[in-house]
Amino acid sequence: MRRLWAFPMIRICSFFLLGIGAAYVWVPVLPTYSLWLLFLLLGMALGCHFLDNRMKLSAYWTGTSIYLFFLAFGFVWTGMQFPKNNPHHYTHRLTDGVQQFEGEVVEVWKSNKKNQRYIVELHDVDGHPVKGKLLLLQPRQLAKLSYGEQLVGLGRFRGFQKPMHPTVFDYGKFLQNKGVYAKIQLRDSVLVRSAGERLGILAYGLQLRTKLTARLASLSKNDAAFGVIKALFLGDKRDITSDIYSDYQDAGALHLLAISGLHIGILMLILRYVFAWVFWAWNKEYLELVSVLVVLWAYAVFTAWSPSVVRAVMMFSFVAIGLILRRPNNMYNTLAMALFFMLLLRPLWVVDVGFQMSFVAVLAIVTIMPVVKKYWDPVTRLGRRFRDWIAVGFAAQMGVLPISLFYFHQFPLLFVLTNVLVLPFLGMLLGYGFLVVVLASFQILPPFVYRGLEYAIVGLNNVIGWVAAMDAMVIRDIVWNMRHLLAAYLVLFCVVRLFHSWGYRPLKQLLIVGNLVFLSQLATKIWWKQQTQLWIVQEYGKSSLMYREGSQLQFYSASAPNAYLMEAYSLKHRIEAVTAHPLQNRYDYRGKCILRIGRSDVVNYPLGKVDVLWLTENAKVHLERLLKWYRPNLVVADGSNFPDVVERWRRSCEKAKLPFHNTAEMGALQIF
């Protein structure tokens, strides 16, 4: 650890990353003088460095000023990405009516059952120059748009509705992490006309990819294989079938469908071999380096500037510089430099799941591979190759295992079998696929050459499907939170360190960390069993209430519970048993009284104070009289009521100065 911290780039990247994380959590409103403060910190850092060289100032002050600058730089740079700190962002120009917009298609997403989906970079809203990304939805029957197409249209900007229950996936937050803050749903009657296409490097690369896709599609006879070929070599995953995607996920081979470090690493080795034979000049190292970098970055443009591809290309660019110029190259320093420049380009990539898994996988390979080689050293060359094939997949899976459990709640136990069956032939398959892409680019691809690639992909899909069919070997419904994630990486770090340098001190650290994690987990389990929650659920046309005590859940409703809601809630809160009950008019939990009144209920004005008055099914009540009689602390209207009735109740509560909660707008209500 001390040797790693000795690299300045690793220290700088750590503080820069800390600043990004702080800005993402707090979402600050930056003052106008924040840039001046940043320049002041930069001046202090340069001044301390100058005094250190001239007057032998303590290195402590120099280091502190530099790290403080990068901490503030990460915070300010990330804060500037949010709309509230950008006066030119289109969200400051939105109204409730129909508005004219002009923009450019920058991403083409996979269509759903109803709409085509596009990400549009806006340039103008109602005659005002603006910036920012928009999700554009148009019916599938309309003509498709292409990347770089300039659009002018009319539409109503709408924000993304927050999830009606906290355990449900927040799609709006997911899009905001990608810089998308609003959407427009186009209809047949709305005119959207093209105003030309932008000519640029990225547009040219995607146009070339479109032409290659058409050429390969004319030769393809297997749609499932063609979807995998597009994902593996063209960076387009839109045509992958749901069955193929599920098979790769269950077999632990989902990383093969996304162009990442594995693909770019093999491509770099192929390019080095080719250009080493092409150049014979005195400065062939520089010619080889420039050629490799140009091809790698051209491939990144060709694949639509995907975050995983850009990350891999940037990292292997540094690796190529060290390898080709034969200069000392530390992989941890290389990863830190790649991470720094990637986040400098787009700070919010730090919350992208693919970005996180790619970096952690490469970091795990760099860290765990030397340990595996230390304890497993076959005599034969074939045995060493076999060891490397197994170790690479094992190290990557161990690295991404905590993240996989945290986000996806499942883990395939047969990932080792998948690596044994696939990795020995993956290099040849990728090399052959890149050759097919090159031949297709020059329009000299013989049909039998493509047919060989298609047969190979069919075989790969069959192997993955056979492994995925062992459904019992996939562990599902694993619930992890941030505490589990951090504890898992801490334990993994201690285990790797112990096997890297066996001794008393690493063993003591592992035992201490293991005991602390065990005691923490035990205390959390005891605390969890004692927790209770009471929710009034939001469901349109229904009235529902949930009461959780430990791992037991009681669901009160007149109809069957929502399957998706129950699955999400049960997974997050480790529910072991769910019991259904009919709705009641009165609930008493933990000293709180909840009174429910529906359409058919007769109000008898019972004595006693009510804490929560729950109105359902458009109840015909004189609300002002009820408020005077029961004196509730809160009035709740759920999704079973009409909007006009709810609005009338809202006005009555405002008149009585009582808080009012409409679940159709504000989501489910947690009473305790």
XYZ file of C-alpha atoms in Angstrom:
672
model
C 0.000 0.000 0.000
C 2.833 2.398 0.840
C 4.527 1.615 -2.471
C 1.332 2.468 -4.335
C 0.890 5.709 -2.402
C 4.417 6.678 -3.461
C 3.155 7.319 -7.005
C 2.080 11.006 -7.264
C -0.571 10.211 -9.887
C -2.308 7.776 -7.548
C -2.429 10.371 -4.770
C -3.654 13.091 -7.118
C -6.327 10.809 -8.599
C -7.512 9.789 -5.121
C -8.157 13.382 -4.013
C -9.701 14.255 -7.386
C -12.053 11.274 -7.045
C -12.919 12.289 -3.486
C -13.913 15.755 -4.715
C -16.108 14.250 -7.438
C -17.856 11.983 -4.929
C -18.500 14.875 -2.529
C -20.030 16.989 -5.309
C -22.221 14.113 -6.514
C -23.600 13.492 -3.016
C -24.232 17.127 -2.080
C -25.030 18.572 -5.560
C -23.756 22.019 -4.557
C -24.867 25.403 -5.819
C -21.523 26.906 -6.770
C -20.996 30.590 -5.957
C -19.837 32.903 -8.732
C -16.410 33.232 -7.138
C -15.765 29.451 -6.991
C -13.484 29.549 -10.041
C -11.467 32.361 -8.480
C -11.033 30.277 -5.328
C -9.889 27.398 -7.500
C -7.291 29.602 -9.208
C -6.200 30.829 -5.784
C -5.593 27.244 -4.647
C -3.680 26.562 -7.850
C -1.527 29.624 -7.199
C -0.860 28.437 -3.637
C 0.180 25.006 -4.923
C 2.534 26.488 -7.536
C 3.908 28.948 -4.997
C 4.638 26.201 -2.460
C 6.314 24.140 -5.178
C 8.467 27.142 -6.178
C 9.449 27.862 -2.567
C 10.209 24.187 -2.033
C 12.716 24.261 -4.900
C 14.281 27.619 -3.995
C 14.031 27.846 -0.222
C 13.695 24.163 0.733
C 10.203 24.639 2.121
C 8.777 21.626 3.893
C 7.393 19.106 1.385
C 4.356 18.732 3.657
C 2.992 22.141 2.665
C 3.684 21.546 -1.012
C 1.892 18.194 -1.020
C -1.003 19.497 1.062
C -1.605 22.466 -1.238
C -1.492 20.280 -4.375
C -3.893 17.676 -2.976
C -6.233 20.384 -1.687
C -6.309 21.909 -5.173
C -7.239 18.625 -6.848
C -9.855 17.951 -4.175
C -11.444 21.352 -4.850
C -10.984 20.935 -8.606
C -12.910 17.645 -8.579
C -15.671 19.233 -6.469
C -16.036 22.361 -8.629
C -15.648 20.576 -11.975
C -18.355 18.058 -11.070
C -20.639 20.750 -9.670
C -20.432 22.603 -12.984
C -21.990 19.579 -14.725
C -25.318 20.030 -12.895
C -28.029 22.239 -14.485
C -28.373 24.479 -11.439
C -24.804 25.721 -12.006
C -25.176 26.147 -15.771
C -27.278 29.222 -16.707
C -27.413 28.048 -20.336
C -28.985 24.669 -19.531
C -32.355 24.142 -21.193
C -34.114 23.340 -17.902
C -34.067 27.090 -17.117
C -36.170 27.785 -20.243
C -38.942 25.233 -19.821
C -42.639 26.084 -19.505
C -45.822 24.016 -19.129
C -46.880 24.515 -22.750
C -45.708 23.277 -26.143
C -42.277 24.641 -27.082
C -40.136 24.665 -30.193
C -36.762 22.990 -29.936
C -33.729 22.482 -32.134
C -31.102 19.860 -31.529
C -28.921 17.081 -32.807
C -29.209 13.326 -32.384
C -26.111 12.196 -30.452
C -27.181 8.691 -29.352
C -29.541 6.071 -30.767
C -30.898 3.772 -28.056
C -32.645 0.436 -28.349
C -36.373 0.825 -29.049
C -38.967 -0.445 -26.600
C -42.391 -1.869 -27.437
C -43.944 1.533 -28.173
C -41.251 4.070 -28.996
C -37.960 4.693 -30.694
C -35.547 6.310 -28.245
C -32.943 8.952 -29.010
C -30.682 11.234 -27.009
C -30.734 14.742 -28.473
C -28.235 17.506 -27.686
C -30.352 20.668 -27.631
C -29.114 23.902 -29.207
C -32.196 26.129 -29.038
C -35.509 26.313 -27.141
C -38.037 28.960 -28.212
C -35.284 31.028 -29.822
C -32.925 30.900 -26.818
C -29.496 29.235 -27.177
C -29.298 26.361 -24.699
C -27.245 23.295 -23.811
C -28.119 19.883 -22.413
C -29.349 16.424 -23.369
C -32.957 15.360 -23.915
C -34.646 11.962 -24.234
C -36.717 12.019 -27.446
C -39.465 9.400 -27.814
C -41.328 8.851 -31.059
C -43.695 6.056 -32.155
C -42.103 3.046 -33.810
C -44.135 3.508 -36.997
C -42.434 6.836 -37.765
C -39.259 7.076 -39.847
C -36.081 6.334 -37.907
C -33.603 9.067 -37.090
C -29.851 8.732 -37.491
C -26.844 9.970 -35.550
C -25.843 13.562 -36.320
C -29.245 14.484 -37.747
C -30.302 18.062 -37.008
C -33.896 18.309 -35.767
C -36.479 21.069 -35.443
C -39.756 20.220 -33.763
C -42.538 21.037 -31.338
C -43.164 19.227 -28.101
C -43.990 19.441 -24.418
C -41.005 18.999 -22.110
C -41.683 16.696 -19.196
C -39.558 15.691 -16.261
C -39.106 12.141 -15.059
C -41.558 11.028 -12.414
C -40.024 9.912 -9.182
C -40.715 6.290 -8.235
C -43.938 5.894 -6.316
C -42.145 3.652 -3.844
C -38.528 3.975 -2.602
C -37.684 0.341 -3.370
C -38.577 0.686 -7.072
C -35.861 1.460 -9.638
C -35.444 5.227 -10.132
C -35.290 5.585 -13.923
C -35.156 9.370 -13.695
C -32.062 9.272 -11.485
C -30.476 6.796 -13.883
C -30.954 9.216 -16.787
C -29.779 12.214 -14.763
C -26.502 10.389 -14.148
C -26.165 10.355 -17.936
C -26.899 14.088 -18.164
C -30.538 13.712 -19.336
C -33.073 15.798 -17.369
C -36.258 15.854 -19.488
C -38.094 14.008 -22.240
C -40.401 14.793 -25.148
C -42.987 12.302 -26.417
C -43.698 13.008 -30.075
C -47.055 12.161 -31.652
C -48.097 11.640 -35.261
C -49.461 15.180 -35.450
C -46.193 16.802 -34.359
C -43.941 17.812 -37.225
C -40.260 17.017 -36.819
C -38.183 17.887 -39.849
C -34.532 17.344 -40.589
C -32.360 20.410 -41.037
C -29.321 18.518 -42.362
C -26.644 16.380 -40.739
C -23.476 17.358 -38.966
C -20.242 16.294 -40.568
C -17.659 15.236 -38.013
C -15.322 12.442 -37.046
C -17.821 10.724 -34.760
C -20.622 11.090 -37.315
C -18.390 9.643 -40.028
C -17.451 6.702 -37.796
C -21.084 5.893 -37.062
C -22.012 6.237 -40.735
C -19.278 3.735 -41.547
C -20.627 1.426 -38.844
C -24.114 1.707 -40.349
C -22.787 0.737 -43.784
C -20.828 -2.192 -42.330
C -23.923 -3.349 -40.451
C -25.903 -3.350 -43.704
C -23.181 -5.321 -45.518
C -22.903 -7.924 -42.779
C -26.699 -8.174 -42.470
C -26.932 -9.049 -46.169
C -24.637 -12.043 -45.516
C -26.170 -13.134 -42.201
C -28.505 -16.119 -41.906
C -28.776 -16.263 -38.110
C -30.325 -13.288 -36.306
C -29.119 -14.331 -32.846
C -25.524 -14.726 -34.048
C -25.694 -11.443 -35.957
C -26.769 -9.592 -32.791
C -23.740 -10.969 -30.919
C -21.408 -10.094 -33.832
C -22.666 -6.494 -33.769
C -22.058 -6.302 -30.019
C -18.602 -7.938 -30.085
C -17.086 -6.054 -33.006
C -19.283 -3.048 -33.820
C -20.239 -1.952 -30.305
C -23.988 -2.094 -31.019
C -25.951 -4.200 -28.502
C -29.457 -3.191 -29.629
C -30.134 -6.414 -31.578
C -29.144 -8.875 -28.855
C -32.169 -11.014 -28.031
C -33.381 -11.236 -24.450
C -32.708 -14.992 -24.343
C -29.080 -14.580 -25.458
C -28.557 -11.750 -22.967
C -30.017 -13.852 -20.151
C -27.806 -16.841 -21.058
C -24.618 -14.750 -21.012
C -25.647 -13.197 -17.712
C -26.343 -16.555 -16.016
C -23.101 -18.053 -17.372
C -20.991 -15.179 -16.029
C -19.962 -14.085 -19.542
C -21.923 -10.857 -19.853
C -18.678 -8.888 -20.115
C -18.049 -10.497 -23.518
C -20.999 -8.610 -25.031
C -19.537 -5.191 -24.184
C -16.378 -4.030 -25.944
C -14.007 -3.407 -23.060
C -10.461 -4.049 -21.878
C -10.377 -7.666 -23.061
C -11.259 -6.768 -26.652
C -9.040 -3.665 -26.786
C -6.102 -5.551 -25.253
C -6.287 -8.251 -27.916
C -6.667 -5.597 -30.626
C -3.570 -3.780 -29.326
C -1.500 -6.976 -29.438
C -2.652 -7.652 -33.008
C -1.791 -4.094 -34.057
C 1.645 -4.263 -32.460
C 2.408 -7.469 -34.338
C 1.189 -6.023 -37.666
C 2.930 -2.655 -37.407
C 6.161 -4.247 -36.173
C 6.365 -5.951 -39.588
C 5.257 -2.870 -41.542
C 7.753 -0.289 -40.260
C 11.497 -0.740 -40.782
C 12.690 2.868 -40.315
C 15.167 4.002 -37.681
C 12.367 5.522 -35.607
C 10.008 2.630 -36.122
C 9.036 2.632 -32.418
C 7.483 6.073 -32.761
C 5.806 5.195 -36.053
C 4.467 1.996 -34.501
C 3.220 3.884 -31.434
C 1.459 6.582 -33.449
C -0.143 3.980 -35.722
C -1.395 1.871 -32.803
C -2.837 4.908 -31.008
C -4.534 6.219 -34.158
C -6.199 2.868 -34.859
C -7.288 2.394 -31.236
C -8.896 5.833 -31.009
C -10.452 5.449 -34.448
C -12.035 2.230 -33.187
C -13.366 4.128 -30.140
C -15.032 6.635 -32.487
C -16.305 3.752 -34.604
C -18.083 2.238 -31.566
C -19.984 5.471 -30.734
C -17.589 6.628 -28.003
C -18.883 4.056 -25.538
C -17.629 4.655 -21.954
C -16.234 1.119 -21.673
C -14.403 1.448 -25.003
C -13.032 4.914 -24.220
C -11.839 3.721 -20.811
C -10.133 0.680 -22.317
C -8.577 2.637 -25.194
C -7.284 5.319 -22.856
C -5.786 2.787 -20.462
C -4.165 0.701 -23.192
C -2.844 3.863 -24.818
C -0.695 4.384 -21.735
C 0.205 0.700 -21.728
C 1.183 0.870 -25.411
C 3.425 3.872 -24.753
C 5.322 1.952 -22.104
C 5.537 -1.303 -24.073
C 6.493 0.094 -27.472
C 8.978 2.672 -26.162
C 10.334 0.108 -23.677
C 9.996 2.390 -20.680
C 9.200 1.322 -17.098
C 5.468 1.130 -16.692
C 3.555 0.486 -13.460
C 0.039 -0.739 -14.150
C -1.402 0.912 -11.026
C -0.024 4.260 -12.145
C -1.397 3.576 -15.641
C -4.866 2.890 -14.256
C -4.720 6.042 -12.134
C -3.799 8.172 -15.151
C -6.550 6.604 -17.257
C -9.066 7.144 -14.453
C -8.032 10.778 -14.008
C -8.336 11.696 -17.682
C -11.599 9.792 -18.096
C -13.220 11.603 -15.165
C -11.749 14.863 -16.369
C -13.648 14.265 -19.593
C -16.952 13.275 -17.920
C -16.995 13.308 -14.088
C -20.410 11.614 -13.795
C -19.038 8.475 -15.414
C -17.935 7.635 -11.884
C -21.513 6.450 -11.120
C -21.809 4.431 -14.339
C -22.031 0.722 -13.455
C -20.155 -0.412 -16.570
C -17.411 2.105 -15.899
C -17.026 0.897 -12.313
C -16.965 -2.791 -13.231
C -14.437 -2.261 -16.040
C -11.963 -0.478 -13.812
C -12.386 -2.859 -10.906
C -11.972 -5.887 -13.204
C -8.695 -4.587 -14.649
C -7.487 -3.583 -11.179
C -8.294 -7.058 -9.848
C -6.437 -8.732 -12.727
C -3.351 -6.595 -12.103
C -3.485 -7.317 -8.354
C -4.486 -10.993 -8.211
C -2.618 -12.385 -11.246
C 0.851 -12.091 -9.615
C -0.449 -13.948 -6.549
C -1.834 -16.777 -8.704
C 1.467 -17.043 -10.619
C 3.368 -17.173 -7.335
C 1.510 -20.247 -6.081
C 0.739 -21.933 -9.407
C 3.727 -22.259 -11.708
C 3.280 -25.097 -14.241
C 6.356 -26.544 -15.867
C 5.096 -26.679 -19.446
C 4.239 -23.705 -21.640
C 0.787 -25.136 -22.301
C 0.193 -25.421 -18.559
C 1.161 -21.777 -18.042
C -1.219 -20.702 -20.798
C -3.997 -22.736 -19.191
C -3.194 -21.121 -15.825
C -3.376 -17.629 -17.330
C -6.720 -18.382 -18.985
C -8.199 -19.515 -15.682
C -6.527 -16.815 -13.577
C -7.650 -13.906 -15.740
C -11.317 -14.859 -15.515
C -11.055 -15.769 -11.832
C -9.356 -12.475 -10.919
C -11.837 -10.395 -12.906
C -14.816 -12.209 -11.390
C -13.443 -11.838 -7.861
C -12.988 -8.133 -8.462
C -16.472 -7.486 -9.829
C -18.243 -9.945 -7.505
C -19.047 -7.359 -4.782
C -20.295 -4.836 -7.362
C -22.301 -7.548 -9.116
C -23.990 -8.532 -5.871
C -24.607 -4.880 -4.976
C -26.309 -3.966 -8.274
C -27.671 -7.200 -9.752
C -28.255 -9.389 -6.656
C -27.026 -12.601 -8.332
C -23.780 -14.436 -8.994
C -23.049 -17.350 -11.376
C -21.009 -20.089 -9.734
C -19.998 -21.541 -13.115
C -17.961 -18.538 -14.273
C -14.797 -20.682 -13.945
C -16.269 -23.298 -16.299
C -17.223 -20.541 -18.737
C -13.675 -19.176 -18.715
C -12.172 -22.648 -19.276
C -14.437 -23.283 -22.272
C -14.371 -19.818 -23.869
C -11.138 -17.953 -23.085
C -8.737 -20.394 -24.847
C -10.454 -19.642 -28.163
C -11.565 -16.069 -27.543
C -8.333 -14.514 -28.792
C -8.556 -16.329 -32.129
C -12.262 -15.510 -32.408
C -11.721 -11.796 -31.796
C -8.769 -11.679 -34.187
C -10.831 -13.367 -36.880
C -13.728 -10.987 -36.216
C -11.508 -7.899 -36.523
C -10.263 -9.280 -39.866
C -13.871 -9.598 -41.052
C -14.554 -5.971 -40.059
C -11.474 -4.748 -41.969
C -12.374 -6.720 -45.104
C -15.969 -5.497 -44.944
C -14.753 -1.890 -44.609
C -12.900 -2.209 -47.938
C -15.830 -4.112 -49.506
C -13.688 -7.191 -50.196
C -15.283 -9.588 -47.716
C -15.939 -13.032 -49.266
C -19.225 -14.566 -48.055
C -17.539 -17.776 -46.863
C -15.222 -15.758 -44.568
C -18.192 -14.150 -42.824
C -19.971 -17.502 -42.723
C -17.036 -18.928 -40.740
C -17.376 -16.151 -38.156
C -21.135 -16.751 -37.922
C -20.635 -20.485 -37.308
C -18.091 -19.674 -34.585
C -20.523 -17.296 -32.858
C -23.299 -19.901 -33.072
C -20.961 -22.358 -31.347
C -20.115 -19.752 -28.687
C -23.820 -19.114 -28.045
C -24.461 -22.862 -27.724
C -21.653 -23.256 -25.183
C -22.889 -20.265 -23.164
C -26.457 -21.587 -23.354
C -25.357 -25.023 -22.119
C -23.606 -23.493 -19.113
C -26.508 -21.140 -18.378
C -28.972 -24.050 -18.457
C -27.537 -25.202 -15.096
C -29.902 -22.834 -13.338
C -29.225 -24.299 -9.906
C -25.657 -22.954 -10.091
C -26.822 -19.317 -10.218
C -27.297 -17.702 -6.815
C -30.094 -15.128 -6.963
C -31.838 -12.657 -4.638
C -28.681 -11.664 -2.774
C -29.226 -8.421 -0.878
C -26.172 -6.200 -0.411
C -25.908 -2.579 0.642
C -23.000 -0.124 0.633
C -21.720 -1.464 3.943
C -21.498 -4.986 2.523
C -19.729 -3.653 -0.574
C -17.029 -1.829 1.381
C -16.566 -4.738 3.793
C -16.172 -7.207 0.918
C -13.436 -5.156 -0.745
C -11.669 -4.671 2.576
C -11.640 -8.433 3.190
C -10.553 -9.130 -0.402
C -7.686 -6.651 -0.023
C -6.523 -8.314 3.197
C -6.694 -11.811 1.635
C -4.688 -10.778 -1.429
C -2.120 -9.044 0.741
C -1.800 -12.118 2.948
C -1.119 -14.432 0.002
C 1.161 -11.890 -1.648
C 3.463 -11.628 1.381
C 2.703 -14.325 3.927
C 3.443 -13.269 7.483
C 2.117 -12.554 10.936
C 1.141 -8.936 10.311
C -1.055 -9.543 7.209
C -2.647 -12.528 8.964
C -3.407 -10.423 12.043
C -4.972 -7.708 9.876
C -7.138 -10.263 8.076
C -8.339 -11.802 11.339
C -9.142 -8.394 12.836
C -11.033 -7.258 9.739
C -12.856 -10.602 9.467
C -13.989 -10.462 13.103
C -15.135 -6.865 12.782
C -17.139 -7.689 9.657
C -18.681 -10.753 11.330
C -19.654 -8.844 14.481
C -21.029 -5.979 12.404
C -23.109 -8.373 10.320
C -24.409 -10.131 13.444
C -25.363 -6.838 15.100
C -27.046 -5.651 11.898
C -29.061 -8.861 11.660
C -30.287 -8.499 15.248
C -31.125 -4.833 14.663
C -32.908 -5.681 11.405
C -35.173 -8.222 13.099
C -36.384 -5.502 15.468
C -37.236 -2.966 12.770
C -40.828 -2.130 11.834
C -42.247 -0.111 8.948
C -45.747 1.050 8.042
C -46.485 2.215 4.484
C -49.518 3.542 2.665
C -48.796 2.279 -0.835
C -49.389 4.156 -4.076
C -51.275 2.072 -6.651
C -53.610 3.618 -9.211
C -57.200 2.566 -8.598
C -56.273 0.640 -5.425
C -55.873 1.169 -1.691
C -53.074 -0.758 0.022
C -51.172 -0.717 3.284
C -48.021 -2.635 4.260
C -46.726 -3.375 7.745
C -43.296 -4.966 8.166
C -41.999 -6.429 11.399
C -38.530 -7.885 10.924
C -38.691 -10.313 8.010
C -42.501 -10.665 8.148
C -44.762 -8.538 5.952
C -48.497 -8.000 6.305
C -50.239 -6.644 3.196
C -53.708 -5.102 3.491
C -55.659 -4.615 0.257
C -58.915 -5.481 -1.470
C -57.002 -7.090 -4.359
C -53.804 -9.068 -4.947
C -50.557 -7.157 -4.251
C -48.490 -5.704 -7.094
C -45.968 -8.400 -8.004
C -43.207 -5.977 -9.052
C -43.583 -3.902 -5.880
C -43.608 -6.983 -3.673
C -40.508 -8.398 -5.355
C -38.557 -5.145 -5.024
C -39.598 -4.554 -1.409
C -39.033 -8.163 -0.341
C -35.585 -8.221 -1.930
C -34.411 -5.016 -0.283
C -35.836 -5.763 3.178
C -35.139 -9.541 3.251
C -38.795 -10.506 3.581
C -39.270 -14.212 4.296
C -43.078 -14.409 4.497
C -45.940 -12.274 3.154
C -49.483 -12.570 4.498
C -52.454 -10.919 2.756
C -55.364 -9.392 4.680
C -58.531 -7.490 3.697
C -58.636 -3.756 4.249
C -59.686 -2.479 7.649
C -60.981 0.898 8.738
C -58.733 1.344 11.751
C -55.085 0.430 12.344
C -53.201 0.857 15.596
C -49.422 0.373 15.435
C -46.805 1.681 17.857
C -49.218 4.103 19.483
C -50.368 5.596 16.157
C -53.967 5.449 14.958
C -54.674 5.344 11.213
C -58.312 5.761 10.255
C -59.336 4.767 6.704
C -62.572 6.084 5.184
C -63.867 4.795 1.833
C -66.910 5.337 -0.375
C -69.104 2.757 1.369
C -67.956 3.512 4.915
C -70.370 5.126 7.377
C -68.660 7.664 9.629
C -69.816 7.279 13.224
C -67.405 9.851 14.669
C -65.801 7.620 17.305
C -64.151 9.219 20.275
C -60.379 9.514 20.407
C -57.704 11.295 18.466
C -56.623 10.071 15.006
C -53.002 10.505 13.925
C -53.472 9.817 10.198
C -56.736 10.257 8.284
C -56.599 8.057 5.159
C -59.171 8.908 2.461
C -59.863 6.298 -0.241
C -62.272 5.474 -3.113
C -63.567 9.076 -3.469
C -65.095 8.958 -0.011
C -68.213 11.126 0.316
C -67.369 12.977 3.497
C -67.540 16.484 4.839
C -63.817 16.823 5.338
C -63.830 20.084 7.277
C -66.181 18.540 9.839
C -63.984 15.435 10.097
C -60.877 17.548 10.648
C -62.520 19.388 13.516
C -63.726 16.128 15.077
C -60.623 13.917 14.747
C -57.887 16.584 14.784
C -55.472 14.424 12.690
C -51.805 15.251 12.297
C -51.850 14.281 8.621
C -54.401 13.670 5.856
C -53.559 11.148 3.121
C -55.267 10.568 -0.246
C -54.151 7.482 -2.163
C -54.327 6.454 -5.830
C -57.924 5.202 -5.641
C -59.319 8.763 -5.723
C -60.162 11.044 -8.665
C -57.865 14.090 -9.141
C -60.669 16.632 -8.751
C -61.759 15.058 -5.457
C -58.177 15.092 -4.202
C -57.804 18.750 -5.155
C -60.926 19.620 -3.146
C -59.517 17.806 -0.120
C -56.204 19.603 -0.560
C -57.897 22.997 -0.370
C -59.761 21.967 2.788
C -56.494 20.935 4.441
C -54.805 24.184 3.413
C -57.681 26.088 4.961
C -57.296 24.086 8.183
C -53.472 24.439 8.013
C -52.956 20.679 8.071
C -50.345 18.752 6.040
C -51.780 16.853 3.073
C -50.114 13.941 1.266
C -51.291 12.876 -2.195
C -49.611 9.550 -3.023
C -50.375 9.974 -6.746
C -48.001 12.967 -6.781
C -45.685 12.413 -3.832
C -45.429 8.633 -3.834
C -45.953 6.111 -1.055
C -46.051 7.418 2.514
C -43.955 5.869 5.265
C -45.708 6.542 8.557
C -42.853 5.075 10.609
